[in-house]
Short mmCIF file of C-alpha atoms in Angstrom, two decimals:
data_model
loop_
_atom_site.label_atom_id
_atom_site.label_comp_id
_atom_site.label_asym_id
_atom_site.label_seq_id
_atom_site.Cartn_x
_atom_site.Cartn_y
_atom_site.Cartn_z
CA MET A 697 117.30 42.31 -95.71
CA LYS A 698 113.73 41.22 -96.26
CA ASP A 699 111.99 39.97 -93.33
CA THR A 700 114.51 40.46 -90.51
CA ASP A 701 112.42 40.09 -87.78
CA VAL A 702 112.11 42.63 -85.39
CA ARG A 703 115.31 43.68 -82.91
CA GLN A 704 115.26 42.91 -79.54
CA GLY A 705 113.77 46.17 -77.53
CA THR A 706 112.49 48.43 -80.01
CA LEU A 707 109.07 46.18 -80.66
CA ALA A 708 107.82 47.61 -77.50
CA LEU A 709 108.31 51.12 -78.84
CA MET A 710 106.86 50.22 -82.52
CA VAL A 711 103.71 49.61 -80.34
CA LEU A 712 103.64 52.19 -78.60
CA LYS A 713 104.41 54.57 -81.66
CA THR A 714 102.01 52.38 -83.49
CA LEU A 715 99.16 53.20 -81.02
CA ASP A 716 100.07 56.51 -81.06
CA VAL A 717 99.40 56.96 -84.73
CA LEU A 718 96.56 54.99 -85.65
CA GLY A 719 94.70 54.82 -82.13
CA PRO A 720 92.94 52.02 -81.04
CA LEU A 721 93.86 48.45 -83.22
CA HIS A 722 94.25 44.67 -81.92
CA GLY A 723 96.48 42.31 -82.18
CA TYR A 724 96.89 41.18 -85.95
CA GLY A 725 95.92 44.72 -87.06
CA ILE A 726 99.39 46.16 -84.76
CA ALA A 727 101.34 43.42 -86.40
CA ARG A 728 100.67 44.11 -89.42
CA ARG A 729 100.77 47.43 -89.56
CA ILE A 730 103.75 46.94 -88.22
CA GLU A 731 105.03 45.31 -91.32
CA GLN A 732 103.59 47.93 -93.14
CA ILE A 733 105.20 51.05 -92.03
CA SER A 734 108.52 49.47 -91.95
CA GLY A 735 108.19 48.63 -95.88
CA ASP A 736 107.52 45.20 -95.44
CA LEU A 737 111.28 44.89 -94.39
CA LEU A 738 109.94 43.07 -90.93
CA THR A 739 108.22 39.67 -89.79
CA VAL A 740 106.44 40.31 -86.28
CA ASN A 741 106.53 36.92 -84.82
CA GLN A 742 103.87 36.80 -82.90
CA GLY A 743 105.64 34.54 -80.72
CA THR A 744 106.93 37.94 -79.08
CA LEU A 745 104.09 40.41 -79.85
CA TYR A 746 101.55 39.02 -77.46
CA PRO A 747 104.19 38.63 -74.28
CA VAL A 748 105.44 42.59 -75.27
CA LEU A 749 101.29 43.54 -75.16
CA LEU A 750 100.64 41.63 -71.84
CA LYS A 751 103.93 43.31 -70.72
CA LEU A 752 102.62 47.11 -71.75
CA GLU A 753 99.35 46.12 -70.53
CA GLN A 754 100.51 44.77 -66.78
CA GLU A 755 102.77 47.52 -66.83
CA GLY A 756 100.20 50.26 -67.40
CA SER A 757 101.55 51.93 -71.00
CA ILE A 758 98.28 50.07 -72.98
CA ALA A 759 94.93 49.33 -72.07
CA SER A 760 92.32 46.81 -73.47
CA ASP A 761 89.21 46.18 -74.22
CA TRP A 762 86.99 43.67 -76.11
CA GLY A 763 84.76 45.12 -79.42
CA ALA A 764 83.81 43.56 -82.42
CA SER A 765 86.17 42.85 -85.25
CA GLU A 766 85.87 43.62 -89.33
CA ASN A 767 84.50 40.37 -89.05
CA ASN A 768 82.00 41.17 -86.44
CA ARG A 769 83.62 38.81 -84.05
CA ARG A 770 85.16 39.13 -80.90
CA ALA A 771 88.67 40.78 -80.45
CA ARG A 772 90.82 42.25 -78.12
CA PHE A 773 91.71 46.19 -78.58
CA TYR A 774 94.34 47.15 -77.55
CA ARG A 775 94.72 51.47 -76.54
CA LEU A 776 97.35 53.64 -75.67
CA THR A 777 96.75 55.40 -71.98
CA ARG A 778 97.98 58.92 -71.03
CA GLN A 779 101.10 57.04 -69.12
CA GLY A 780 102.04 54.96 -71.72
CA ARG A 781 102.24 57.77 -74.35
CA LYS A 782 104.48 59.60 -71.74
CA GLN A 783 106.64 56.78 -72.33
CA LEU A 784 106.77 56.84 -75.83
CA GLN A 785 107.52 60.51 -75.89
CA ALA A 786 110.56 59.54 -73.53
CA GLU A 787 111.49 56.64 -75.99
CA ALA A 788 111.59 58.41 -78.78
CA ARG A 789 114.16 60.86 -77.29
CA SER A 790 116.57 58.09 -75.58
CA TRP A 791 115.71 56.37 -79.00
CA GLU A 792 116.90 59.42 -81.32
CA HIS A 793 119.90 60.16 -79.15
CA THR A 794 121.05 56.75 -79.22
CA ALA A 795 120.99 56.85 -82.37
CA THR A 796 122.39 59.96 -83.48
CA ILE A 797 125.39 59.08 -80.84
CA ILE A 798 125.61 56.05 -83.63
CA GLU A 799 125.40 57.58 -86.55
CA ARG A 800 127.86 60.21 -85.22
CA PHE A 801 130.47 57.07 -85.17
CA PHE A 802 129.58 56.17 -88.17
CA ALA A 803 129.99 58.59 -89.67
CA ALA A 804 133.74 59.22 -87.90
CA LYS A 805 136.41 59.16 -90.53
CA ALA A 806 140.23 59.84 -89.27
CA GLU A 807 140.66 63.23 -90.33
CA ASP A 808 138.09 64.61 -88.57
CA LEU A 809 139.91 63.13 -85.13
CA LYS A 810 143.50 65.00 -86.14
CA MET B 1041 107.25 51.29 -59.59
CA LYS B 1042 106.65 49.76 -62.73
CA THR B 1043 107.71 45.87 -60.79
CA LEU B 1044 105.90 46.17 -57.91
CA ARG B 1045 103.02 46.98 -60.53
CA ARG B 1046 103.42 44.16 -62.89
CA LEU B 1047 104.15 41.97 -59.87
CA PHE B 1048 100.51 43.02 -58.67
CA GLN B 1049 99.05 42.54 -61.54
CA ARG B 1050 100.79 38.99 -61.90
CA LEU B 1051 99.32 38.18 -58.28
CA THR B 1052 95.57 39.39 -59.29
CA SER B 1053 95.84 37.24 -62.60
CA TRP B 1054 97.09 33.54 -61.04
CA ALA B 1055 93.80 33.82 -59.22
CA THR B 1056 91.77 34.70 -62.55
CA SER B 1057 93.76 32.57 -64.88
CA ALA B 1058 91.09 30.02 -66.08
CA ARG B 1059 88.93 32.89 -67.52
CA ASP B 1060 92.23 34.09 -68.59
CA GLU B 1061 93.02 31.51 -70.85
CA GLU B 1062 89.73 31.42 -72.62
CA LEU B 1063 90.24 35.01 -73.72
CA LEU B 1064 93.57 34.69 -75.03
CA ARG B 1065 92.33 31.83 -76.90
CA ALA B 1066 89.68 33.73 -78.31
CA GLU B 1067 91.94 36.73 -79.39
CA PHE B 1068 94.36 34.21 -81.11
CA GLU B 1069 91.76 32.33 -83.26
CA GLU B 1070 91.01 36.44 -84.25
CA HIS B 1071 94.17 36.52 -84.58
CA ILE B 1072 94.35 33.87 -87.01
CA ALA B 1073 90.55 34.65 -88.24
CA MET B 1074 92.10 37.85 -90.04
CA GLN B 1075 95.23 36.88 -90.96
CA THR B 1076 93.32 34.08 -93.25
CA ALA B 1077 90.26 36.61 -94.47
CA GLU B 1078 93.66 38.94 -95.61
CA ASN B 1079 95.06 35.72 -97.36
CA LEU B 1080 92.14 35.28 -99.11
CA ARG B 1081 91.82 38.69 -100.29
CA ALA B 1082 94.82 38.33 -101.87
CA GLY B 1083 93.62 35.65 -104.17
CA LEU B 1084 94.15 32.17 -102.08
CA SER B 1085 92.31 29.21 -101.72
CA PRO B 1086 90.01 29.33 -98.57
CA ILE B 1087 92.13 25.71 -97.75
CA GLU B 1088 94.97 27.28 -98.12
CA ALA B 1089 94.80 31.13 -96.51
CA ARG B 1090 93.94 29.19 -93.52
CA ARG B 1091 97.41 26.99 -93.80
CA GLN B 1092 99.40 29.75 -94.37
CA ALA B 1093 97.37 32.37 -91.68
CA ARG B 1094 98.46 29.24 -88.97
CA LEU B 1095 102.02 29.26 -90.85
CA LYS B 1096 102.52 32.71 -89.48
CA PHE B 1097 101.45 32.78 -86.46
CA GLY B 1098 103.85 30.14 -85.02
CA SER B 1099 102.36 27.49 -82.43
CA VAL B 1100 99.78 29.02 -80.22
CA GLU B 1101 101.20 26.30 -77.74
CA ALA B 1102 104.55 28.42 -77.48
CA ILE B 1103 102.87 31.61 -77.55
CA LYS B 1104 99.81 31.08 -74.35
CA GLU B 1105 103.73 28.95 -72.72
CA THR B 1106 105.62 32.29 -72.78
CA TYR B 1107 102.44 34.48 -71.94
CA ARG B 1108 101.29 32.25 -69.12
CA ASP B 1109 104.99 32.57 -67.90
CA GLN B 1110 104.96 36.45 -67.72
CA ARG B 1111 101.25 36.49 -66.82
CA GLY B 1112 100.90 35.12 -63.61
CA LEU B 1113 104.41 33.72 -60.93
CA PRO B 1114 105.38 30.49 -63.17
CA PHE B 1115 107.73 29.58 -59.89
CA ILE B 1116 104.97 29.46 -57.81
CA GLU B 1117 102.71 27.44 -60.41
CA ALA B 1118 105.38 25.06 -61.20
CA LEU B 1119 105.96 24.05 -57.45
CA VAL B 1120 101.99 23.29 -57.29
CA SER B 1121 102.47 21.21 -60.31
CA ASP B 1122 105.14 19.78 -59.33
CA THR B 1123 103.79 19.14 -56.10
CA ARG B 1124 100.94 17.97 -57.38
CA HIS B 1125 102.83 15.54 -59.69
CA ALA B 1126 104.73 13.79 -56.88
CA LEU B 1127 101.96 13.21 -54.92
CA ARG B 1128 100.31 11.29 -58.01
CA ARG B 1129 103.37 9.37 -58.63
CA MET B 1130 103.81 8.39 -54.86
CA ARG B 1131 99.76 6.98 -54.94
CA ARG B 1132 100.79 4.46 -57.69
CA ALA B 1133 103.69 3.26 -55.70
CA PRO B 1134 102.59 2.88 -52.29
CA SER B 1135 104.68 0.60 -50.73
CA PHE B 1136 107.88 2.57 -52.69
CA THR B 1137 106.35 5.29 -51.08
CA ALA B 1138 105.98 3.25 -47.48
CA ALA B 1139 110.72 2.83 -47.67
CA VAL B 1140 110.84 6.18 -48.75
CA ILE B 1141 108.87 7.76 -46.09
CA VAL B 1142 110.27 4.92 -43.19
CA THR B 1143 113.53 5.77 -44.90
CA LEU B 1144 113.53 9.28 -44.17
CA ALA B 1145 112.09 9.13 -41.06
CA LEU B 1146 114.68 6.26 -39.29
CA GLY B 1147 116.93 9.45 -40.69
CA ILE B 1148 115.38 11.69 -39.18
CA GLY B 1149 115.33 9.73 -35.94
CA ALA B 1150 119.03 8.85 -35.89
CA ASN B 1151 120.34 12.62 -36.66
CA THR B 1152 118.48 13.57 -33.83
CA ALA B 1153 119.42 10.65 -31.18
CA ILE B 1154 123.06 11.25 -32.66
CA PHE B 1155 122.79 14.92 -31.92
CA ALA B 1156 120.72 14.76 -28.64
CA VAL B 1157 124.32 12.25 -27.87
CA ILE B 1158 126.76 15.13 -29.08
CA ASP B 1159 125.12 17.96 -26.98
CA SER B 1160 125.05 16.28 -24.01
CA ILE B 1161 128.60 14.86 -24.51
CA LEU B 1162 130.59 17.27 -26.47
CA ILE B 1163 128.41 20.57 -26.69
CA ARG B 1164 126.68 21.30 -23.42
CA PRO B 1165 129.27 21.95 -20.30
CA LEU B 1166 129.39 19.14 -18.20
CA ALA B 1167 126.53 19.30 -15.13
CA TYR B 1168 129.04 19.47 -13.19
CA PRO B 1169 130.32 22.75 -11.25
CA GLN B 1170 133.11 24.34 -12.82
CA ALA B 1171 133.23 21.61 -15.01
CA GLU B 1172 136.97 23.55 -16.27
CA ALA B 1173 138.48 22.47 -13.94
CA LEU B 1174 138.00 18.76 -14.44
CA VAL B 1175 141.00 16.68 -16.65
CA SER B 1176 141.33 12.91 -16.84
CA VAL B 1177 144.48 11.95 -16.05
CA SER B 1178 146.00 9.05 -18.05
CA HIS B 1179 149.43 8.61 -19.54
CA THR B 1180 150.06 8.71 -23.90
CA VAL B 1181 152.88 5.75 -23.99
CA ALA B 1182 154.56 5.92 -27.45
CA GLY B 1183 156.64 3.47 -29.37
CA LEU B 1184 154.64 0.41 -27.37
CA PRO B 1185 152.95 -1.55 -29.98
CA GLY B 1186 149.38 -2.23 -28.99
CA LEU B 1187 149.94 0.23 -26.35
CA THR B 1188 148.91 3.95 -27.06
CA THR B 1189 147.59 5.12 -23.86
CA ALA B 1190 148.00 3.98 -19.90
CA PRO B 1191 145.45 4.90 -17.45
CA CYS B 1192 146.52 4.74 -14.04
CA SER B 1193 147.70 2.35 -11.69
CA PRO B 1194 146.79 1.62 -8.36
CA SER B 1195 149.92 2.86 -7.03
CA MET B 1196 150.04 5.45 -9.44
CA TYR B 1197 147.31 6.20 -7.26
CA PHE B 1198 148.91 7.01 -3.77
CA THR B 1199 151.65 9.05 -5.56
CA TYR B 1200 149.92 11.40 -7.32
CA ARG B 1201 146.99 11.54 -4.79
CA GLU B 1202 149.86 12.33 -2.01
CA GLU B 1203 152.78 13.94 -4.05
CA ASN B 1204 150.57 16.58 -6.66
CA ARG B 1205 150.79 20.25 -6.67
CA SER B 1206 148.53 20.94 -9.21
CA PHE B 1207 145.17 18.77 -8.44
CA GLU B 1208 142.52 20.03 -5.45
CA GLN B 1209 140.67 17.03 -5.67
CA PHE B 1210 142.35 13.26 -7.36
CA GLY B 1211 141.27 10.16 -7.11
CA VAL B 1212 140.57 6.71 -9.96
CA TRP B 1213 137.56 4.78 -10.91
CA SER B 1214 137.01 1.99 -12.31
CA SER B 1215 132.95 0.74 -13.77
CA SER B 1216 131.43 -3.29 -13.52
CA GLY B 1217 128.78 -5.22 -12.05
CA ALA B 1218 127.98 -6.18 -8.44
CA SER B 1219 125.07 -8.23 -7.70
CA VAL B 1220 122.19 -7.50 -5.16
CA THR B 1221 120.97 -10.34 -3.04
CA GLY B 1222 118.88 -10.04 -0.10
CA VAL B 1223 115.90 -7.36 -1.85
CA ALA B 1224 113.16 -8.96 -3.77
CA GLU B 1225 115.28 -10.80 -6.67
CA PRO B 1226 118.49 -10.60 -6.74
CA GLU B 1227 120.27 -8.48 -9.58
CA LEU B 1228 123.34 -7.49 -11.28
CA PRO B 1229 123.37 -3.44 -11.19
CA ARG B 1230 126.17 -1.37 -12.76
CA ALA B 1231 128.21 0.13 -10.66
CA LEU B 1232 130.82 2.54 -10.19
CA PHE B 1233 133.71 1.59 -8.17
CA VAL B 1234 135.37 4.95 -7.02
CA THR B 1235 138.12 6.23 -4.76
CA TYR B 1236 138.03 8.65 -2.26
CA GLY B 1237 138.49 12.18 -4.05
CA VAL B 1238 136.14 11.62 -7.08
CA LEU B 1239 133.21 12.14 -5.64
CA ASP B 1240 134.71 15.30 -4.28
CA ALA B 1241 136.78 15.93 -7.82
CA VAL B 1242 133.50 16.09 -9.54
CA GLY B 1243 131.85 17.98 -7.02
CA VAL B 1244 128.63 16.82 -7.17
CA LYS B 1245 126.64 17.15 -3.65
CA PRO B 1246 124.71 13.87 -2.23
CA LEU B 1247 121.08 14.16 -2.19
CA LEU B 1248 120.90 12.07 1.03
CA GLY B 1249 123.89 11.15 3.14
CA ARG B 1250 127.31 11.69 2.61
CA TRP B 1251 130.27 11.08 -0.19
CA PHE B 1252 132.82 8.21 0.77
CA SER B 1253 135.15 9.46 3.04
CA GLN B 1254 139.06 7.90 3.16
CA ALA B 1255 138.17 6.04 5.66
CA ASP B 1256 135.55 4.04 3.35
CA ASP B 1257 138.91 3.36 1.42
CA THR B 1258 140.60 1.80 4.06
CA PRO B 1259 140.31 -1.48 4.51
CA GLY B 1260 139.13 -3.58 7.62
CA SER B 1261 136.73 -0.76 7.73
CA PRO B 1262 132.53 -1.02 7.36
CA GLU B 1263 131.81 -1.08 3.43
CA THR B 1264 129.59 1.18 2.25
CA VAL B 1265 127.53 1.89 -0.80
CA MET B 1266 126.37 4.54 -2.45
CA LEU B 1267 123.33 4.84 -4.78
CA THR B 1268 122.04 7.04 -7.34
CA TYR B 1269 118.92 8.28 -7.89
CA GLY B 1270 117.20 6.00 -10.80
CA TYR B 1271 118.41 2.41 -8.84
CA TRP B 1272 116.95 4.74 -5.23
CA GLN B 1273 113.87 5.58 -6.83
CA ARG B 1274 113.28 1.95 -8.86
CA ARG B 1275 114.77 -0.86 -6.26
CA PHE B 1276 113.90 1.28 -3.54
CA GLY B 1277 110.78 3.81 -4.19
CA GLY B 1278 112.32 6.69 -2.51
CA ASP B 1279 112.53 5.57 0.44
CA THR B 1280 114.32 8.47 2.95
CA SER B 1281 114.73 6.06 5.93
CA ILE B 1282 117.67 4.41 2.68
CA VAL B 1283 120.12 5.60 4.73
CA GLY B 1284 122.00 3.31 7.25
CA ARG B 1285 120.15 0.29 5.68
CA THR B 1286 122.60 -2.86 5.00
CA LEU B 1287 122.24 -4.47 1.39
CA THR B 1288 124.66 -7.89 0.95
CA ILE B 1289 126.42 -6.75 -2.27
CA ASP B 1290 128.29 -9.42 -3.91
CA SER B 1291 127.72 -11.42 -0.78
CA ARG B 1292 128.89 -9.07 1.65
CA PRO B 1293 126.99 -6.97 3.73
CA ARG B 1294 127.43 -3.11 2.95
CA THR B 1295 126.08 -0.13 4.53
CA VAL B 1296 124.38 2.46 2.35
CA ILE B 1297 125.67 5.92 3.38
CA GLY B 1298 123.65 8.11 0.57
CA VAL B 1299 121.77 9.05 -1.84
CA MET B 1300 122.84 10.62 -5.51
CA PRO B 1301 120.67 13.91 -7.14
CA GLU B 1302 118.95 13.35 -10.56
CA ALA B 1303 121.25 15.40 -11.82
CA PHE B 1304 124.18 13.55 -11.35
CA ARG B 1305 126.09 11.97 -14.45
CA PHE B 1306 128.61 9.00 -15.07
CA GLN B 1307 129.94 7.00 -17.85
CA ARG B 1308 128.04 3.83 -18.02
CA ASP B 1309 125.40 5.25 -16.29
CA PRO B 1310 126.20 3.94 -13.15
CA GLU B 1311 123.60 2.21 -10.20
CA LEU B 1312 125.86 1.38 -7.24
CA ILE B 1313 128.75 3.48 -6.36
CA LEU B 1314 131.27 1.26 -3.97
CA PRO B 1315 134.72 2.49 -2.46
CA GLN B 1316 137.53 1.46 -4.68
CA ARG B 1317 139.44 -0.11 -1.44
CA PHE B 1318 143.75 -0.41 -2.37
CA GLU B 1319 146.07 -2.39 -0.27
CA ARG B 1320 148.98 -0.60 -0.10
CA ARG B 1321 151.09 -2.73 0.97
CA THR B 1322 150.63 -4.95 -1.85
CA GLN B 1323 151.00 -3.15 -5.08
CA PHE B 1324 153.64 -2.92 -7.44
CA LEU B 1325 153.95 -0.10 -10.22
CA ALA B 1326 152.20 -1.35 -13.19
CA ASN B 1327 148.08 -2.59 -13.51
CA PHE B 1328 146.89 0.44 -15.20
CA SER B 1329 143.27 -0.76 -14.63
CA TYR B 1330 142.02 2.53 -13.49
CA GLN B 1331 140.40 5.66 -15.14
CA GLY B 1332 142.07 8.97 -12.97
CA ILE B 1333 139.97 12.16 -12.45
CA ALA B 1334 141.25 15.26 -11.08
CA ARG B 1335 139.77 18.43 -9.95
CA LEU B 1336 142.35 21.30 -10.78
CA LYS B 1337 143.15 23.57 -8.32
CA PRO B 1338 142.07 27.37 -9.24
CA GLY B 1339 144.53 29.10 -11.88
CA VAL B 1340 146.35 25.70 -12.76
CA THR B 1341 146.33 25.42 -16.63
CA ILE B 1342 146.36 21.62 -18.19
CA GLU B 1343 150.36 22.53 -18.52
CA GLN B 1344 151.00 23.03 -15.65
CA ALA B 1345 149.02 19.90 -14.58
CA ASN B 1346 151.37 18.29 -17.48
CA ALA B 1347 154.03 19.67 -16.17
CA ASP B 1348 153.11 18.25 -12.94
CA VAL B 1349 152.08 14.55 -13.61
CA ALA B 1350 155.64 14.00 -15.87
CA ARG B 1351 157.13 14.99 -12.46
CA LEU B 1352 154.64 12.42 -10.42
CA LEU B 1353 155.77 9.64 -12.67
CA GLY B 1354 159.76 10.20 -11.93
CA VAL B 1355 158.66 10.30 -8.26
CA TRP B 1356 156.25 7.31 -8.60
CA LEU B 1357 158.85 5.01 -10.91
CA ASN B 1358 161.16 5.31 -7.85
CA ALA B 1359 158.73 5.11 -4.84
CA TRP B 1360 157.26 1.54 -5.92
CA PRO B 1361 158.74 -1.96 -6.34
CA PRO B 1362 158.50 -3.28 -10.24
CA ASN B 1363 156.50 -5.72 -10.96
CA PRO B 1364 157.95 -9.49 -11.23
CA GLY B 1365 160.53 -9.69 -14.47
CA ILE B 1366 160.94 -6.01 -14.63
CA PRO B 1367 163.95 -4.38 -12.59
CA ARG B 1368 164.42 -1.39 -12.15
CA ALA B 1369 166.95 -0.47 -13.28
CA VAL B 1370 165.85 -1.46 -16.48
CA LEU B 1371 162.76 0.27 -15.71
CA GLN B 1372 165.19 3.72 -14.23
CA GLU B 1373 167.06 3.09 -17.55
CA ARG B 1374 165.12 3.41 -20.24
CA SER B 1375 163.60 6.50 -18.71
CA LEU B 1376 166.32 8.18 -18.42
CA ARG B 1377 167.74 7.69 -22.34
CA ALA B 1378 164.60 8.85 -23.77
CA GLU B 1379 163.41 11.88 -21.90
CA GLY B 1380 165.02 13.50 -25.13
CA PRO B 1381 162.94 12.40 -27.62
CA ALA B 1382 159.82 12.18 -25.33
CA ALA B 1383 160.21 16.08 -25.15
CA GLU B 1384 160.36 16.77 -28.71
CA ALA B 1385 157.88 14.22 -29.55
CA GLY B 1386 155.68 15.93 -26.45
CA ARG B 1387 155.96 19.40 -27.81
CA ARG B 1388 154.60 18.03 -31.46
CA ARG B 1389 152.32 16.20 -30.32
CA ARG B 1390 151.24 18.63 -26.96
CA HIS B 1391 152.03 16.51 -24.23
CA LEU B 1392 154.93 16.36 -21.66
CA ASP B 1393 158.62 14.80 -21.39
CA GLY B 1394 157.55 12.52 -18.75
CA ALA B 1395 159.28 9.54 -19.66
CA VAL B 1396 157.72 5.96 -17.98
CA GLY B 1397 159.65 2.62 -19.64
CA GLY B 1398 157.91 -0.12 -20.55
CA ASP B 1399 158.70 -3.25 -21.56
CA GLY B 1400 161.40 -4.41 -23.30
CA HIS B 1401 160.46 -1.77 -26.67
CA ALA B 1402 159.84 0.83 -24.36
CA GLY B 1403 160.15 3.63 -26.18
CA PRO B 1404 159.04 7.49 -24.56
CA ALA B 1405 156.18 7.48 -23.29
CA ALA B 1406 154.55 11.01 -22.76
CA VAL B 1407 152.22 12.46 -20.05
CA HIS B 1408 149.00 14.08 -20.01
CA CYS B 1409 145.61 15.69 -19.72
CA LEU B 1410 142.75 15.42 -21.26
CA ARG B 1411 139.50 17.51 -20.41
CA GLU B 1412 137.16 14.85 -19.52
CA ARG B 1413 134.72 15.58 -21.54
CA GLY B 1414 133.20 11.21 -21.70
CA GLN B 1415 133.94 8.50 -24.06
CA SER B 1416 132.17 8.74 -27.60
CA VAL B 1417 133.48 10.75 -29.94
CA ALA B 1418 131.22 10.97 -33.09
CA ARG B 1419 130.39 13.81 -35.18
CA PRO B 1420 126.66 14.12 -36.73
CA ARG B 1421 126.62 13.26 -40.35
CA ARG B 1422 125.03 16.17 -43.42
CA VAL B 1423 122.16 14.78 -44.94
CA ALA B 1424 123.42 15.59 -48.76
CA PRO B 1425 120.72 17.52 -50.23
CA ALA B 1426 118.94 16.11 -53.38
CA GLY B 1427 120.71 15.94 -56.58
CA ALA B 1428 118.53 15.58 -59.59
CA ARG B 1429 115.09 15.92 -59.96
CA ASP B 1430 113.39 13.74 -61.81
CA SER B 1431 109.92 14.83 -61.75
CA ARG B 1432 110.79 17.83 -63.03
CA ARG B 1433 109.36 18.80 -66.28
CA THR B 1434 111.21 20.76 -69.12
CA ARG B 1435 109.67 23.93 -69.14
CA ARG B 1436 109.94 26.36 -72.76
CA ARG B 1437 111.38 29.52 -71.62
CA PRO B 1438 111.90 31.42 -74.93
CA GLY B 1439 113.48 34.84 -75.34
CA THR B 1440 111.00 37.48 -75.12
CA ASP B 1441 111.37 40.94 -76.40
CA ARG B 1442 112.24 43.51 -73.78
CA PRO B 1443 111.85 47.25 -74.46
#
């Protein structure tokens, strides 16, 4: 299970949650945090991360500002907007809902249905 | 709402793309720098740290490509770049470009020209009053090798004209040239020979003077001629005193009795219209050299007209002397025998069962009337759409992660 790529559709949710928990971050920080939180089980592909960031920004869920990085260079910091917070809540609910249903299916045994 | 917002963002970012490109590069550089720093902390050598960071980041260009696709309007950008590319190539090969442009111009021109012809012949109604009642009268000959349609003979003209029940007007015509001398240079204008009835069937009134009357057809009466508008304008400058003047046509004096209006059209675009005279006493059955034209009586259908012509064929067969060498008895016998199969063939081909005996191989001959629709039938060709576009570069379109 090591170094699994992030599943389709879940990366945006992870980005939103990371920004929600940690506040403004640059692209590198987001990627590292997602990998850390997953216990290094996930590898974030930059080729998908930056397009997702762009899409979220275009949709207004996140905004970005230029600031100084740890190395004291120019970096782009992404932060969650109010709309992004709402979207995160909605998607988290929907994800939990889906997860519950899938869980029930896995737990189902033949005798339960008789 | 989200989609609209994204579209708007794309539109605005399209305009600022050069600056965005710079920012994007800076952002990626910073990402790699941070990764390198992290690797250094993990104890890698500076060179290795940077190498690993680049490896992990992946292809910067590929990411930029994806990014660009999402940010701007890739379709329009691709169109612009394709056009630019095509123009550059065209500039490099001017002779090829010229050949292509000339070919296209000719193709488009030819299509337009053909369409104009089709439009005037097939699509637009004839420029004659109640054009739907105009029919051409000709005969389909079944079973005769080399002869599939027979127009009308002079003897048919007399019989049809006098005995028909379905035509309001009937006449026959033919085209040829006629020499005009005595007015400036001698010339050979296109001439249309018509019997009395043709212009009446067409129904276009003369601009000046009068139509032909039955007297103009009668041999021995003074010879007459009508002019069409174009010829009148070109040759006589539109002189209205032309009616009554005498022209020498085919070495014989003819009196101009009228001028047709500008809108008058006929096959082969005639310049002169001359009366067709037949000597009744000298006609035989066959001599199918004349085109028949008729105007149907109000309410008469094509089918009724076909039946009428079939009946007239029987009358005609008995009314005229056969051509020398073809006994009438043979013609009649064959025509009687042919009746059954002809009727059947007629139904199949929407022709009717008039049977004409022809020569020794004479099979059944069916009769039909065709809508007078001009003679050339062509179909406009569709231009095939361009196939492969070789100038199109392959564009990467990696799958993007969509929430």
